[in-house]
Amino acid sequence: MSHGKSIKDLVIETCLGEGGFPSYERLTSLVRAQFPASRWQKTHYDWYKSRVKTGRIQLRGISGQRKPESDGEKVIQNSKTPKIEFRELAKANPVRPKELCQVRAVAVELLSFLNQTLTQQSLLEADVVGASSSTIQAIMLDEAHRLGFHSERTGLFASYASRGIRPDYYRAIGQSGILMEVERGKILAKTWIC
């Protein structure tokens, strides 16, 4: 994890990377590793936790409380509009934890965009029986580009048997990347997957 220049930056990055506020022991070990001269103590932890919880330190898309986890799955909901959730399925010990943190941060930014009032209205208007997924993609296109995604990227799987695979959006992250697909259910109304 590449930490920021201050303890506040470390707190924000850790919250985004872990999908919620870390335990006292976890955050204390990170603070002491990054800032050995700090006089960090439990009151500092409690202060940062209350600032995140009350929104005085803003973390786009998540609250200061850790959401329930089971079987390696984390669920983050925007507290203002709980219509769209982020679900993460990850191995307990990921091969590239730094890249996983970056992926989480992008997911949280996308969640924040999807739960904005204007985006919600656009999605509701576009989500009708018979609509195509390209209608939903058009709503997300500018935000996807802002987050560093490229549309309809070809050649990503050139060395694989199925070399013609072309994701709706792709963003490189380290030695890996993020594939994003947007699908609109044709049979059932009000169905799309991102």
XYZ file of C-alpha atoms in Angstrom:
194
model
C 0.000 0.000 0.000
C 1.476 3.381 -0.894
C 0.380 5.661 1.887
C -0.206 9.399 1.773
C 1.848 12.089 3.429
C -0.235 12.430 6.584
C -2.037 10.212 9.063
C -5.326 11.559 7.709
C -4.315 10.395 4.195
C -3.436 6.983 5.636
C -6.828 6.749 7.385
C -8.701 7.665 4.176
C -6.706 5.258 1.999
C -7.126 2.419 4.509
C -10.895 2.995 4.798
C -11.278 2.988 1.007
C -9.015 -0.032 0.619
C -10.795 -2.079 3.278
C -14.326 -0.922 2.516
C -14.923 0.485 5.986
C -13.205 1.790 9.092
C -10.403 -0.565 10.225
C -10.014 -1.960 13.723
C -7.944 -0.071 16.294
C -5.204 -2.728 16.110
C -5.060 -2.635 12.291
C -4.919 1.146 12.007
C -2.444 1.453 14.889
C -0.045 -0.989 13.215
C -0.256 0.974 9.944
C 0.258 4.339 11.669
C 3.251 3.069 13.645
C 4.801 1.532 10.528
C 4.381 4.702 8.436
C 4.846 7.317 11.172
C 7.160 5.832 13.835
C 7.613 9.201 15.615
C 3.856 9.677 16.033
C 2.332 9.704 19.527
C -0.669 7.775 18.217
C -3.087 6.497 20.849
C -6.674 5.256 21.216
C -8.097 8.797 21.503
C -6.661 9.606 18.060
C -8.271 6.488 16.626
C -11.633 7.416 18.194
C -11.357 10.981 16.852
C -10.714 9.824 13.269
C -13.484 7.227 13.506
C -16.001 9.847 14.681
C -14.928 12.232 11.903
C -15.499 9.541 9.265
C -18.797 8.445 10.834
C -20.179 11.997 10.946
C -18.965 12.820 7.431
C -16.439 15.452 8.535
C -13.860 13.347 6.765
C -15.625 12.360 3.584
C -15.115 9.002 1.948
C -17.036 8.821 -1.299
C -19.622 6.051 -1.157
C -18.924 4.489 2.233
C -19.668 5.146 5.872
C -17.337 4.718 8.827
C -18.989 1.524 9.986
C -17.715 -1.771 8.643
C -20.471 -3.700 6.890
C -21.078 -7.377 7.708
C -18.839 -9.806 5.865
C -19.243 -13.461 5.074
C -17.216 -15.818 2.916
C -14.874 -13.089 1.700
C -17.701 -10.865 0.481
C -17.883 -7.197 1.401
C -20.968 -5.092 0.773
C -20.743 -1.325 0.650
C -23.856 0.778 0.267
C -24.127 4.485 -0.144
C -26.072 5.510 2.959
C -28.110 8.164 1.131
C -29.411 5.980 -1.712
C -29.255 2.267 -0.935
C -30.494 1.253 -4.396
C -27.131 0.224 -5.863
C -24.574 -1.806 -3.960
C -20.979 -2.810 -4.534
C -20.258 -6.485 -3.902
C -16.705 -7.694 -3.709
C -15.635 -11.301 -3.971
C -11.918 -11.612 -3.282
C -9.487 -14.222 -2.070
C -8.501 -13.992 1.598
C -4.846 -13.428 0.647
C -4.816 -11.682 -2.746
C -1.723 -12.020 -4.942
C -1.611 -8.263 -5.615
C -3.090 -6.487 -2.555
C -1.958 -3.024 -3.711
C -3.817 -3.436 -6.995
C -6.877 -4.743 -5.141
C -6.926 -1.537 -3.068
C -6.831 0.513 -6.274
C -9.693 -1.526 -7.732
C -11.749 -0.949 -4.567
C -11.154 2.805 -4.747
C -12.384 2.866 -8.378
C -15.422 0.757 -7.410
C -16.316 3.148 -4.595
C -16.046 6.145 -6.968
C -18.285 4.377 -9.483
C -20.774 3.530 -6.722
C -20.878 7.172 -5.694
C -21.625 8.215 -9.294
C -24.316 5.557 -9.735
C -26.097 6.694 -6.570
C -26.211 10.389 -7.485
C -29.760 11.691 -7.971
C -29.266 12.681 -11.625
C -27.687 9.317 -12.472
C -30.494 7.469 -10.665
C -33.116 9.413 -12.659
C -31.337 8.671 -15.957
C -31.060 4.977 -15.113
C -34.748 4.738 -14.149
C -35.799 6.403 -17.419
C -33.564 4.108 -19.494
C -34.479 0.888 -17.681
C -37.555 -0.157 -19.638
C -38.579 -3.433 -21.268
C -36.838 -3.883 -24.613
C -34.123 -1.279 -24.004
C -30.554 -2.197 -24.958
C -27.520 -2.196 -22.694
C -25.994 0.549 -24.872
C -28.571 2.949 -23.390
C -27.254 2.224 -19.894
C -23.655 2.387 -21.183
C -24.271 5.867 -22.589
C -25.268 7.101 -19.109
C -22.008 5.764 -17.671
C -19.623 6.622 -20.529
C -18.326 10.015 -19.335
C -17.812 8.753 -15.776
C -16.069 5.603 -17.022
C -13.680 7.738 -19.085
C -13.082 10.060 -16.117
C -12.139 7.020 -14.031
C -9.604 5.952 -16.696
C -11.596 3.287 -18.543
C -11.315 2.753 -22.287
C -14.378 1.695 -24.243
C -14.571 -1.546 -26.278
C -10.827 -2.279 -25.913
C -9.634 -4.958 -28.360
C -6.609 -7.247 -28.185
C -6.655 -7.698 -24.393
C -6.963 -11.475 -24.764
C -4.806 -11.939 -27.886
C -2.786 -14.748 -26.272
C -5.886 -16.699 -25.161
C -8.043 -19.180 -27.105
C -10.974 -16.726 -26.942
C -8.956 -13.789 -28.263
C -11.989 -11.939 -29.618
C -13.341 -11.045 -26.157
C -13.968 -7.310 -25.956
C -15.201 -5.865 -22.638
C -17.478 -2.828 -22.596
C -14.850 -0.949 -20.576
C -11.271 -1.669 -19.515
C -8.814 0.080 -17.194
C -5.233 -1.042 -16.619
C -4.075 -1.275 -12.998
C -0.484 -2.371 -12.423
C 0.065 -5.792 -13.976
C -3.670 -6.392 -14.102
C -6.798 -4.386 -14.825
C -10.530 -3.964 -14.459
C -13.048 -5.338 -16.945
C -16.484 -3.751 -16.738
C -19.561 -5.074 -18.492
C -22.962 -3.432 -18.606
C -25.884 -5.721 -19.438
C -29.594 -5.021 -19.724
C -31.996 -7.922 -19.212
C -34.296 -8.285 -22.216
C -36.841 -10.682 -20.722
C -37.340 -9.323 -17.213
C -38.058 -5.644 -16.738
C -35.753 -3.520 -14.597
C -32.691 -5.751 -14.878
C -29.144 -4.632 -15.607
C -25.774 -5.726 -14.348
C -22.671 -3.659 -14.112
